[in-house]
Tab-separated table of C-alpha atoms and ligand atoms in Angstrom:
chain	number	residue	atom	x	y	z
A	1	MET	CA	139.704	126.416	88.269
A	2	ASN	CA	143.362	126.359	89.169
A	3	ILE	CA	145.003	129.494	87.830
A	4	CYS	CA	148.003	131.440	88.952
A	5	PHE	CA	146.505	134.796	89.958
A	6	SER	CA	149.541	136.954	89.530
A	7	VAL	CA	147.937	139.786	87.586
A	8	SER	CA	147.968	143.101	89.342
A	9	VAL	CA	144.380	144.289	88.946
A	10	SER	CA	143.837	147.817	90.149
A	11	LEU	CA	140.168	147.047	90.563
A	12	LEU	CA	140.828	144.314	93.101
A	13	ARG	CA	143.596	146.023	95.023
A	14	GLY	CA	142.518	146.504	98.631
A	15	LEU	CA	140.000	143.677	98.515
A	16	PRO	CA	140.311	141.638	101.739
A	17	GLU	CA	142.069	138.248	101.366
A	18	GLU	CA	138.957	136.110	101.840
A	19	LYS	CA	136.966	138.188	99.321
A	20	LEU	CA	139.820	137.997	96.851
A	21	ALA	CA	139.852	134.209	97.232
A	22	LYS	CA	136.108	134.167	96.377
A	23	VAL	CA	136.701	136.280	93.284
A	24	VAL	CA	139.527	134.014	92.128
A	25	ASP	CA	137.288	130.977	92.622
A	26	CYS	CA	134.740	132.215	90.099
A	27	LEU	CA	137.202	133.256	87.378
A	28	GLU	CA	137.394	131.378	84.089
A	29	VAL	CA	140.218	131.927	81.610
A	30	ASP	CA	139.478	132.639	77.966
A	31	TYR	CA	141.850	133.026	75.034
A	32	PHE	CA	141.532	135.383	72.083
A	33	GLU	CA	143.317	135.880	68.803
A	34	LYS	CA	144.285	139.179	67.235
A	35	GLY	CA	141.333	140.789	65.476
A	36	GLU	CA	138.729	138.786	67.362
A	37	TYR	CA	135.751	140.740	68.736
A	38	ILE	CA	135.513	140.004	72.459
A	39	ILE	CA	132.572	142.379	72.864
A	40	ARG	CA	130.354	143.950	70.211
A	41	GLU	CA	128.667	147.275	70.781
A	42	GLY	CA	124.886	147.057	70.998
A	43	GLU	CA	124.686	143.453	72.071
A	44	GLU	CA	123.501	142.090	75.396
A	45	GLY	CA	126.354	141.456	77.783
A	46	ASN	CA	126.646	138.869	80.505
A	47	THR	CA	130.347	138.798	81.290
A	48	PHE	CA	133.073	140.909	82.806
A	49	PHE	CA	136.720	140.590	81.757
A	50	ILE	CA	140.145	141.261	83.266
A	51	ILE	CA	143.145	141.138	80.935
A	52	ALA	CA	145.748	138.651	82.168
A	53	LYS	CA	147.964	138.705	79.059
A	54	GLY	CA	148.001	140.733	75.852
A	55	GLU	CA	146.144	143.812	74.717
A	56	VAL	CA	142.719	144.914	73.452
A	57	ILE	CA	141.419	147.978	71.626
A	58	VAL	CA	138.196	149.759	72.569
A	59	THR	CA	136.232	151.187	69.629
A	60	GLN	CA	132.868	152.883	69.558
A	61	SER	CA	130.338	154.249	67.062
A	62	THR	CA	130.856	157.964	66.720
A	63	GLU	CA	128.531	160.487	65.155
A	64	GLY	CA	129.686	161.546	61.706
A	65	PHE	CA	131.728	158.392	61.038
A	66	ASN	CA	130.611	155.261	59.220
A	67	GLU	CA	133.038	153.043	61.137
A	68	PRO	CA	133.512	152.760	64.917
A	69	GLN	CA	136.371	154.933	66.140
A	70	GLU	CA	139.238	153.793	68.353
A	71	ILE	CA	139.009	155.131	71.911
A	72	LYS	CA	141.851	153.479	73.790
A	73	THR	CA	144.024	150.449	74.268
A	74	LEU	CA	143.871	148.289	77.390
A	75	GLY	CA	146.606	146.000	78.717
A	76	VAL	CA	147.383	143.535	81.476
A	77	GLY	CA	145.454	144.265	84.678
A	78	ASP	CA	142.864	146.432	82.927
A	79	TYR	CA	139.268	145.319	82.867
A	80	PHE	CA	136.173	145.840	80.717
A	81	GLY	CA	132.557	144.748	80.310
A	82	GLU	CA	131.339	145.998	83.685
A	83	LYS	CA	129.226	148.771	82.196
A	84	ALA	CA	126.542	146.535	80.663
A	85	LEU	CA	126.368	144.515	83.877
A	86	ILE	CA	125.948	147.538	86.094
A	87	SER	CA	123.717	149.647	83.885
A	88	GLU	CA	121.687	146.617	82.662
A	89	ASP	CA	122.096	148.140	79.233
A	90	VAL	CA	123.597	146.702	76.034
A	91	ARG	CA	127.357	146.783	75.412
A	92	SER	CA	128.450	150.374	74.927
A	93	ALA	CA	131.650	149.773	72.927
A	94	ASN	CA	133.504	147.127	70.919
A	95	ILE	CA	136.434	145.327	72.495
A	96	ILE	CA	138.785	143.886	69.889
A	97	CYS	CA	141.738	141.670	70.705
A	98	ASN	CA	144.934	143.408	69.580
A	99	GLU	CA	147.580	140.807	70.337
A	100	SER	CA	147.754	137.114	69.529
A	101	GLU	CA	147.174	134.878	72.525
A	102	THR	CA	145.450	137.454	74.665
A	103	HIS	CA	144.192	135.856	77.880
A	104	CYS	CA	141.316	137.233	79.898
A	105	LEU	CA	139.896	136.253	83.232
A	106	VAL	CA	136.138	136.078	82.752
A	107	VAL	CA	133.420	136.468	85.366
A	108	ASP	CA	129.772	135.785	84.546
A	109	ARG	CA	126.913	138.075	85.586
A	110	ASP	CA	125.939	136.147	88.742
A	111	ASN	CA	129.470	135.924	90.042
A	112	PHE	CA	130.120	139.535	89.111
A	113	ASN	CA	127.063	140.649	91.094
A	114	GLN	CA	128.152	138.555	94.059
A	115	MET	CA	131.680	139.859	93.826
A	116	VAL	CA	130.593	143.487	93.614
A	117	GLY	CA	127.786	142.991	96.097
A	118	THR	CA	130.150	141.681	98.739
A	119	TYR	CA	132.327	144.743	98.588
A	120	GLU	CA	130.641	148.091	98.984
A	121	GLU	CA	133.669	150.185	98.103
A	122	LEU	CA	134.101	148.299	94.863
A	123	GLN	CA	130.435	148.836	94.070
A	124	ALA	CA	130.720	152.573	94.648
A	125	TYR	CA	133.960	152.762	92.703
A	126	LEU	CA	132.515	150.916	89.711
A	127	LYS	CA	129.361	153.024	89.690
A	128	GLU	CA	131.460	156.152	89.590
A	129	TYR	CA	133.685	154.700	86.882
A	130	VAL	CA	130.692	153.739	84.737
A	131	GLU	CA	129.261	157.248	85.079
A	132	GLU	CA	132.609	158.691	84.040
A	133	LEU	CA	132.662	156.466	80.936
A	134	SER	CA	129.174	157.647	79.975
A	135	ARG	CA	130.247	161.293	80.314
A	136	ASN	CA	133.284	160.561	78.120
A	137	ASP	CA	131.042	158.884	75.535
A	138	GLU	CA	128.940	162.028	75.303
A	139	ARG	CA	132.030	164.230	74.889
A	140	ARG	CA	133.522	161.862	72.329
A	141	HIS	CA	131.180	162.926	69.551
A	142	ALA	CA	133.383	165.973	69.092
A	143	LEU	CA	136.615	163.976	68.688
A	144	PRO	CA	138.638	164.270	65.451
A	145	HIS	CA	138.966	161.215	63.206
A	146	SER	CA	141.394	158.647	64.615
A	147	PRO	CA	143.125	155.953	62.534
A	148	GLN	CA	141.137	152.840	61.722
A	149	VAL	CA	141.920	149.552	63.428
A	150	ASP	CA	143.516	147.291	60.856
A	151	SER	CA	141.344	144.236	60.282
A	152	ALA	CA	143.496	141.723	62.082
A	153	GLU	CA	140.941	139.031	61.258
A	154	ALA	CA	142.121	139.460	57.681
A	155	GLN	CA	145.695	138.895	58.849
A	156	GLU	CA	144.727	135.552	60.337
A	157	LEU	CA	143.229	134.482	57.023
A	158	ARG	CA	146.367	135.596	55.231
A	159	LYS	CA	148.423	133.262	57.444
A	160	LEU	CA	146.235	130.323	56.543
A	161	ARG	CA	146.404	131.176	52.858
A	162	GLU	CA	150.199	131.342	53.080
A	163	LYS	CA	150.291	127.757	54.279
A	164	VAL	CA	148.714	126.469	51.069
A	165	SER	CA	149.902	129.208	48.720
A	166	LEU	CA	152.705	127.145	47.199
A	167	LEU	CA	150.799	123.891	47.181
A	168	PRO	CA	150.923	122.083	43.802
A	169	PHE	CA	147.445	121.019	42.714
A	170	GLN	CA	148.617	117.398	42.427
A	171	GLU	CA	149.169	117.340	46.190
A	172	LEU	CA	145.394	117.263	46.672
A	173	LYS	CA	143.825	113.805	46.861
A	174	VAL	CA	140.050	113.420	46.398
A	175	ILE	CA	138.362	111.449	49.190
A	176	ALA	CA	134.650	111.860	48.389
A	177	THR	CA	132.072	114.114	46.760
A	178	LEU	CA	130.327	116.444	49.219
A	179	GLY	CA	127.950	118.094	46.771
A	180	MET	CA	126.852	118.514	43.166
A	181	GLY	CA	125.311	121.481	41.418
A	182	GLY	CA	124.807	123.036	38.009
A	183	PHE	CA	128.363	124.387	38.206
A	184	GLY	CA	130.132	121.068	38.902
A	185	ARG	CA	131.047	119.371	42.158
A	186	VAL	CA	132.451	119.974	45.614
A	187	GLU	CA	135.018	117.326	46.571
A	188	LEU	CA	136.463	116.542	49.965
A	189	VAL	CA	140.227	116.574	49.397
A	190	LYS	CA	143.209	115.938	51.622
A	191	LEU	CA	146.847	116.911	51.459
A	192	LYS	CA	149.182	114.047	50.530
A	193	ASN	CA	150.865	112.572	53.649
A	194	GLU	CA	148.756	114.756	55.954
A	195	ASP	CA	145.296	114.497	57.478
A	196	THR	CA	144.349	118.113	56.728
A	197	THR	CA	141.198	118.203	54.599
A	198	PHE	CA	139.546	120.899	52.504
A	199	ALA	CA	136.459	121.242	50.337
A	200	LEU	CA	137.436	121.792	46.694
A	201	LYS	CA	134.723	123.514	44.667
A	202	CYS	CA	135.352	122.468	41.039
A	203	ILE	CA	133.534	124.677	38.537
A	204	LYS	CA	133.319	123.357	34.982
A	205	LYS	CA	134.267	126.230	32.732
A	206	LYS	CA	132.072	124.934	29.905
A	207	HIS	CA	129.041	125.562	32.178
A	208	ILE	CA	129.995	129.210	32.515
A	209	VAL	CA	128.379	130.491	29.363
A	210	ASP	CA	128.033	134.226	29.875
A	211	THR	CA	129.835	137.192	31.444
A	212	ARG	CA	127.262	137.404	34.236
A	213	GLN	CA	128.193	133.908	35.434
A	214	GLN	CA	131.885	134.756	35.080
A	215	GLU	CA	131.314	137.846	37.220
A	216	HIS	CA	129.600	135.738	39.904
A	217	ILE	CA	132.575	133.400	40.056
A	218	TYR	CA	135.034	136.264	40.389
A	219	SER	CA	132.742	137.901	42.921
A	220	GLU	CA	132.705	134.741	45.055
A	221	LYS	CA	136.494	134.591	44.949
A	222	ASN	CA	137.007	138.278	45.706
A	223	ILE	CA	134.525	138.480	48.549
A	224	LEU	CA	135.770	135.319	50.228
A	225	GLN	CA	139.318	136.640	49.971
A	226	GLN	CA	138.261	139.802	51.778
A	227	THR	CA	136.302	138.148	54.586
A	228	ASN	CA	137.462	136.492	57.759
A	229	SER	CA	134.725	135.360	60.093
A	230	VAL	CA	134.091	132.055	61.825
A	231	PHE	CA	130.537	132.285	60.514
A	232	ILE	CA	131.631	132.453	56.880
A	233	ILE	CA	133.328	129.662	54.967
A	234	ARG	CA	137.020	130.434	54.456
A	235	LEU	CA	138.757	130.423	51.117
A	236	PHE	CA	142.371	129.280	51.215
A	237	ARG	CA	143.321	129.665	47.587
A	238	THR	CA	142.203	129.163	44.001
A	239	PHE	CA	143.488	127.038	41.104
A	240	ARG	CA	142.638	126.855	37.420
A	241	ASP	CA	143.329	124.516	34.505
A	242	ASP	CA	141.943	124.008	30.986
A	243	LYS	CA	138.666	122.522	32.189
A	244	PHE	CA	137.938	123.923	35.642
A	245	VAL	CA	138.382	126.799	38.036
A	246	TYR	CA	138.734	125.677	41.662
A	247	LEU	CA	138.117	127.223	45.076
A	248	LEU	CA	139.969	125.538	47.938
A	249	LEU	CA	137.659	126.075	50.910
A	250	GLU	CA	137.554	124.972	54.505
A	251	ALA	CA	135.735	121.653	54.934
A	252	CYS	CA	132.544	121.782	57.024
A	253	LEU	CA	132.016	118.154	57.909
A	254	GLY	CA	128.775	118.573	59.851
A	255	GLY	CA	126.941	118.592	56.510
A	256	GLU	CA	124.395	120.918	54.936
A	257	LEU	CA	121.759	122.522	57.124
A	258	TRP	CA	119.277	121.643	54.371
A	259	THR	CA	119.953	117.905	54.795
A	260	VAL	CA	119.630	118.093	58.582
A	261	LEU	CA	116.364	120.031	58.279
A	262	ARG	CA	115.050	117.520	55.729
A	263	ASP	CA	115.852	114.623	58.083
A	264	MET	CA	114.432	116.331	61.195
A	265	CYS	CA	111.429	117.857	59.295
A	266	TYR	CA	111.603	121.047	61.392
A	267	PHE	CA	113.659	122.472	64.246
A	268	ASP	CA	112.564	123.305	67.748
A	269	GLU	CA	112.920	126.944	68.806
A	270	PRO	CA	116.346	126.687	70.497
A	271	THR	CA	117.810	124.967	67.415
A	272	ALA	CA	116.266	127.490	65.016
A	273	ARG	CA	117.468	130.337	67.249
A	274	PHE	CA	120.997	128.955	67.350
A	275	CYS	CA	121.133	128.668	63.528
A	276	THR	CA	119.630	132.137	63.114
A	277	GLY	CA	122.187	133.489	65.603
A	278	CYS	CA	125.049	132.187	63.454
A	279	VAL	CA	123.471	133.688	60.314
A	280	LEU	CA	123.061	137.022	62.120
A	281	GLU	CA	126.729	137.028	63.070
A	282	ALA	CA	127.615	136.454	59.396
A	283	PHE	CA	125.179	139.183	58.243
A	284	ASP	CA	126.412	141.605	60.891
A	285	TYR	CA	129.962	141.087	59.625
A	286	LEU	CA	129.053	141.321	55.916
A	287	HIS	CA	126.720	144.306	56.218
A	288	THR	CA	129.276	146.196	58.284
A	289	MET	CA	131.668	145.638	55.374
A	290	GLY	CA	129.055	146.901	52.914
A	291	ILE	CA	128.475	143.417	51.455
A	292	VAL	CA	124.976	142.139	50.696
A	293	TYR	CA	124.723	138.320	50.526
A	294	ARG	CA	121.518	137.797	48.493
A	295	ASP	CA	121.322	134.007	48.574
A	296	LEU	CA	120.261	132.937	52.040
A	297	LYS	CA	118.638	129.476	52.155
A	298	PRO	CA	119.334	126.242	54.090
A	299	GLU	CA	121.206	124.780	51.089
A	300	ASN	CA	123.869	127.475	51.464
A	301	LEU	CA	124.441	126.958	55.172
A	302	LEU	CA	126.967	124.371	56.307
A	303	LEU	CA	127.709	122.893	59.712
A	304	ASP	CA	131.247	122.709	61.008
A	305	ALA	CA	132.615	119.985	63.263
A	306	GLU	CA	131.097	121.703	66.327
A	307	GLY	CA	127.676	122.061	64.704
A	308	TYR	CA	128.075	125.817	64.160
A	309	VAL	CA	126.535	127.263	60.999
A	310	LYS	CA	128.767	128.795	58.334
A	311	MET	CA	127.570	130.733	55.339
A	312	ALA	CA	128.768	129.362	51.984
A	313	ASP	CA	128.222	130.078	48.280
A	314	PHE	CA	129.012	133.724	47.696
A	315	GLY	CA	128.203	133.769	43.964
A	316	PHE	CA	125.498	136.431	44.425
A	317	ALA	CA	127.226	138.431	47.151
A	318	LYS	CA	128.153	141.972	46.242
A	319	ARG	CA	129.912	144.888	47.853
A	320	ILE	CA	127.491	147.769	47.438
A	321	GLY	CA	128.682	150.145	50.124
A	322	LEU	CA	126.520	151.737	52.786
A	323	GLY	CA	123.537	153.706	51.519
A	324	LYS	CA	123.856	152.291	47.982
A	325	LYS	CA	121.583	149.951	46.006
A	326	THR	CA	122.009	147.288	43.344
A	327	TRP	CA	119.642	146.136	40.610
A	328	THR	CA	120.799	142.681	39.436
A	329	PHE	CA	118.037	140.109	39.747
A	330	CYS	CA	119.310	137.146	41.734
A	331	GLY	CA	118.396	134.752	44.489
A	332	THR	CA	116.062	131.796	44.868
A	333	PRO	CA	112.313	132.359	44.233
A	334	GLU	CA	111.185	131.270	47.735
A	335	TYR	CA	113.687	133.627	49.368
A	336	VAL	CA	113.708	136.616	47.042
A	337	ALA	CA	112.483	139.963	48.403
A	338	PRO	CA	109.608	141.867	46.711
A	339	GLU	CA	111.799	144.826	45.682
A	340	VAL	CA	114.127	142.393	43.850
A	341	ILE	CA	111.170	140.930	41.935
A	342	MET	CA	109.932	144.436	41.116
A	343	ASN	CA	113.426	145.550	40.055
A	344	LYS	CA	113.186	148.626	42.307
A	345	GLY	CA	116.808	148.371	43.455
A	346	HIS	CA	117.702	146.520	46.619
A	347	ASP	CA	120.224	146.630	49.473
A	348	PHE	CA	120.787	144.981	52.863
A	349	GLY	CA	117.025	144.836	53.348
A	350	ALA	CA	116.900	141.930	50.866
A	351	ASP	CA	118.987	139.881	53.336
A	352	CYS	CA	116.670	140.850	56.208
A	353	TRP	CA	113.680	139.640	54.184
A	354	SER	CA	115.379	136.315	53.431
A	355	LEU	CA	116.221	135.919	57.119
A	356	GLY	CA	112.496	136.066	57.940
A	357	ILE	CA	111.866	133.375	55.317
A	358	LEU	CA	114.683	131.249	56.766
A	359	ILE	CA	113.317	131.446	60.338
A	360	PHE	CA	109.896	130.362	59.021
A	361	GLU	CA	111.433	127.436	57.119
A	362	LEU	CA	113.610	126.338	60.066
A	363	LEU	CA	110.594	126.260	62.396
A	364	THR	CA	108.181	124.556	59.995
A	365	GLY	CA	110.248	122.738	57.368
A	366	ASN	CA	108.811	124.834	54.515
A	367	PRO	CA	109.238	128.434	53.386
A	368	PRO	CA	106.105	130.640	53.576
A	369	PHE	CA	105.990	131.246	49.817
A	370	ALA	CA	106.507	127.924	48.058
A	371	GLY	CA	105.593	126.140	44.855
A	372	SER	CA	107.025	124.563	41.735
A	373	ASP	CA	106.148	127.515	39.497
A	374	PRO	CA	108.433	130.501	40.235
A	375	ILE	CA	105.923	132.991	38.815
A	376	LYS	CA	103.296	131.809	41.298
A	377	VAL	CA	105.854	132.061	44.104
A	378	TYR	CA	106.730	135.637	43.077
A	379	THR	CA	103.029	136.540	43.045
A	380	MET	CA	102.647	135.210	46.587
A	381	VAL	CA	105.742	137.137	47.697
A	382	LEU	CA	104.282	140.366	46.336
A	383	HIS	CA	101.053	139.766	48.287
A	384	GLY	CA	103.134	139.768	51.440
A	385	ILE	CA	103.608	137.778	54.633
A	386	GLU	CA	100.262	138.966	56.046
A	387	LYS	CA	98.488	136.680	53.573
A	388	VAL	CA	100.366	133.629	54.873
A	389	ASP	CA	98.876	131.236	57.433
A	390	PHE	CA	101.425	130.750	60.191
A	391	PRO	CA	101.380	127.184	61.545
A	392	LYS	CA	100.784	127.003	65.337
A	393	ARG	CA	104.284	125.602	65.687
A	394	ILE	CA	105.655	129.129	65.209
A	395	GLY	CA	105.554	130.750	68.637
A	396	LYS	CA	104.470	134.344	69.346
A	397	ARG	CA	107.980	135.818	69.425
A	398	PRO	CA	109.364	134.263	66.220
A	399	ASP	CA	106.002	135.024	64.552
A	400	GLU	CA	106.448	138.702	65.425
A	401	LEU	CA	110.081	138.685	64.345
A	402	ILE	CA	109.299	137.086	60.960
A	403	ARG	CA	106.610	139.693	60.280
A	404	ARG	CA	108.990	142.541	61.184
A	405	LEU	CA	111.682	141.104	58.894
A	406	CYS	CA	109.295	140.470	56.009
A	407	LYS	CA	107.815	143.964	55.679
A	408	LEU	CA	106.965	144.719	52.053
A	409	ASN	CA	108.685	148.082	52.366
A	410	PRO	CA	112.439	147.370	52.830
A	411	VAL	CA	113.093	150.512	54.888
A	412	GLU	CA	110.607	149.317	57.522
A	413	ARG	CA	112.368	145.975	57.988
A	414	LEU	CA	114.061	145.171	61.260
A	415	GLY	CA	117.816	145.067	60.661
A	416	ASN	CA	117.672	147.512	57.760
A	417	LYS	CA	117.646	150.705	59.795
A	418	LYS	CA	120.330	152.925	61.275
A	419	ASN	CA	121.606	150.356	63.776
A	420	GLY	CA	121.555	147.483	61.271
A	421	ILE	CA	121.561	143.845	62.298
A	422	ILE	CA	121.916	144.628	66.020
A	423	GLU	CA	118.216	145.498	66.129
A	424	ILE	CA	117.409	141.900	65.181
A	425	LYS	CA	119.754	140.579	67.846
A	426	LYS	CA	117.873	142.686	70.395
A	427	HIS	CA	114.469	141.216	69.447
A	428	LYS	CA	112.592	139.396	72.237
A	429	TRP	CA	113.093	136.022	70.535
A	430	PHE	CA	116.783	136.360	71.445
A	431	GLN	CA	116.192	137.548	75.006
A	432	GLY	CA	118.914	136.038	77.198
A	433	PHE	CA	120.748	134.576	74.199
A	434	ASN	CA	124.473	134.449	74.876
A	435	TRP	CA	125.917	136.274	71.848
A	436	GLU	CA	129.401	136.417	73.289
A	437	GLY	CA	129.287	132.675	73.926
A	438	LEU	CA	128.178	132.100	70.343
A	439	ARG	CA	130.960	134.243	68.897
A	440	ARG	CA	133.551	132.558	71.066
A	441	HIS	CA	132.173	129.081	70.250
A	442	LYS	CA	131.420	128.523	73.929
A	443	LEU	CA	127.806	127.430	73.395
A	444	LEU	CA	127.065	123.782	72.774
A	445	SER	CA	125.394	123.620	69.372
A	446	PRO	CA	122.107	121.685	69.310
A	447	LEU	CA	123.257	120.434	65.892
A	448	ARG	CA	126.620	119.039	66.984
A	449	ARG	CA	127.016	115.484	65.702
A	450	GLU	CA	129.668	112.872	66.021
A	451	LEU	CA	132.582	112.993	63.595
A	452	LYS	CA	135.251	110.322	63.349
A	453	GLY	CA	137.929	112.676	62.081
A	454	PRO	CA	138.814	115.157	59.321
A	455	MET	CA	137.909	112.633	56.612
A	456	ASP	CA	134.512	111.597	57.954
A	457	HIS	CA	132.013	112.633	55.253
A	458	SER	CA	129.134	110.527	56.606
A	459	HIS	CA	126.957	113.623	57.183
A	460	PHE	CA	126.803	114.282	53.445
A	461	ASP	CA	124.577	112.443	50.953
A	462	MET	CA	126.242	109.988	48.547
A	463	PHE	CA	126.840	111.190	45.008
A	464	PRO	CA	127.542	109.100	41.883
A	465	PRO	CA	130.987	109.523	40.299
A	466	ASP	CA	131.308	111.993	37.432
A	467	THR	CA	131.447	109.867	34.295
A	468	GLU	CA	131.013	112.728	31.828
A	469	GLU	CA	134.113	113.820	29.900
A	470	THR	CA	134.766	117.513	30.614
A	471	PRO	CA	135.842	119.464	27.529
A	472	ASP	CA	138.563	122.130	27.555
A	473	GLU	CA	137.491	125.761	27.672
A	474	LEU	CA	140.319	128.008	26.586
A	475	SER	CA	138.710	131.420	26.028
A	476	GLY	CA	140.796	132.851	28.897
A	477	TRP	CA	138.041	134.621	30.911
A	478	ASP	CA	139.515	132.948	33.988
A	479	LYS	CA	143.088	134.156	33.495
A	480	ASP	CA	142.974	136.203	36.736
A	481	PHE	CA	141.435	133.438	38.810
B	1	6J7	BR1	137.694	150.432	78.753
B	1	6J7	C1	136.307	151.403	78.157
B	1	6J7	N1	136.342	152.687	77.909
B	1	6J7	C2	135.096	153.020	77.551
B	1	6J7	C3	134.522	154.280	77.212
B	1	6J7	O1	135.150	155.322	77.146
B	1	6J7	N2	133.192	154.283	76.954
B	1	6J7	C4	132.453	153.133	77.022
B	1	6J7	N3	131.137	153.233	76.782
B	1	6J7	N4	132.969	151.927	77.322
B	1	6J7	C5	134.288	151.871	77.599
B	1	6J7	N5	135.079	150.866	77.966
B	1	6J7	C6	134.710	149.464	78.165
B	1	6J7	C7	133.680	149.324	79.301
B	1	6J7	O2	134.139	148.318	80.153
B	1	6J7	O3	134.117	148.946	76.990
B	1	6J7	C8	133.117	148.037	77.421
B	1	6J7	C9	132.076	147.640	76.402
B	1	6J7	O4	131.139	146.801	77.071
B	1	6J7	C10	132.452	148.829	78.558
B	1	6J7	O5	131.573	147.967	79.242
B	1	6J7	P1	130.386	147.363	78.359
B	1	6J7	O6	129.479	148.459	77.918
B	1	6J7	O7	129.778	146.241	79.113
């Protein structure tokens, strides 16, 4: 890698010329945008970073606070990520990019060990530094509340929304239908005179017959407006007319995970793990924001151009807040958790349950509780996962993970305890999984498929044109859409 190594790095000062040359040889450069998580607390870490341009914030979970608290800001020449490498522990803090176009020099674990190993003084210095950080962490529990980091990810989304905010509806040209449902259709649309494409979800207002359905539509809009994650489909803006309400969403041209699974019958473990990893990133983000998703299934997972999974369809998602429950019955029979069926009140644990069901379906092609009669499916669900025969195809580790996710008692479920989703990420099935690489889209997706451009919809099924005349619906429930 040919980079100009002009950053003054205190850590490397004093390193003999030939050693410095070795270090420079193994550096990669990575780029981050404001608000992006470079490191997440609690995850496995395999990389060490030196800031070459820009700024990052360090935040950390602190006793007595629901949200991680800001510790410090780091700038050019500062470094981070050594602690997990030296202590062989998980990441001990979050590192969030605080300036657009932040550049970091990145060293992987092997090169880091070589680099440190070749230089005793550096080794001793780092050990001491890591011990100092741990002492600070212990003291930090007594710190007063510091201001929250503004969600810069939300700022990024705002920029994108701005771009289409003044767009007249007529500027959108339909290219093809990507999907059909009870609500209407999802069309692939492009901007006139430009190649930029979007997915336009067109909801027929006459199909929205009660206030509950209206609430779901508003909920989808509101939650998508508040979220900004690469693992969640992005909403750019909404439109409405006499017949429809519309959500202008990012196009995911890799197709539906459901279609891919149908065509492949089942996934091998690395593919299932990759998909589950993307879903966990989305859940981690949503649950941290106090949002429960409640509709996980392969039909609601889309693949982007790189074959990364994005969560779509937020009609059942709800912000419940941490420690709160909700009682609305929703979901899909095969994926619904027992406490939802029993109307006992449910929370984030319902998502953990559905994740266990998803892993089972990805590895076998079928969910563990299945059938054409929902009542029979619910009965099976209530009997629990222990009554299900696991096909041999499910290995020991995913078998154990599924059982820990599908505990009848929601408080016993992995991912629904104090540390949340991170506990699932730490499960043996993910041992060695490169979470940072996933978040930074550095992993090659096993589901990446060829695309001929932003208008290539060949990974979607074909749908007949809509011949039905859509009546007006003028009651006005959608006036705020
Ligand atoms: Br910089 C920095 N300051 C701290 C600190 O006070 N406590 C902890 N635990 N970590 C700090 N960090 C960096 C350090 O490089 O944040 C990184 C998070 O990942 C940590 O290394 P890591 O545990 O691998």
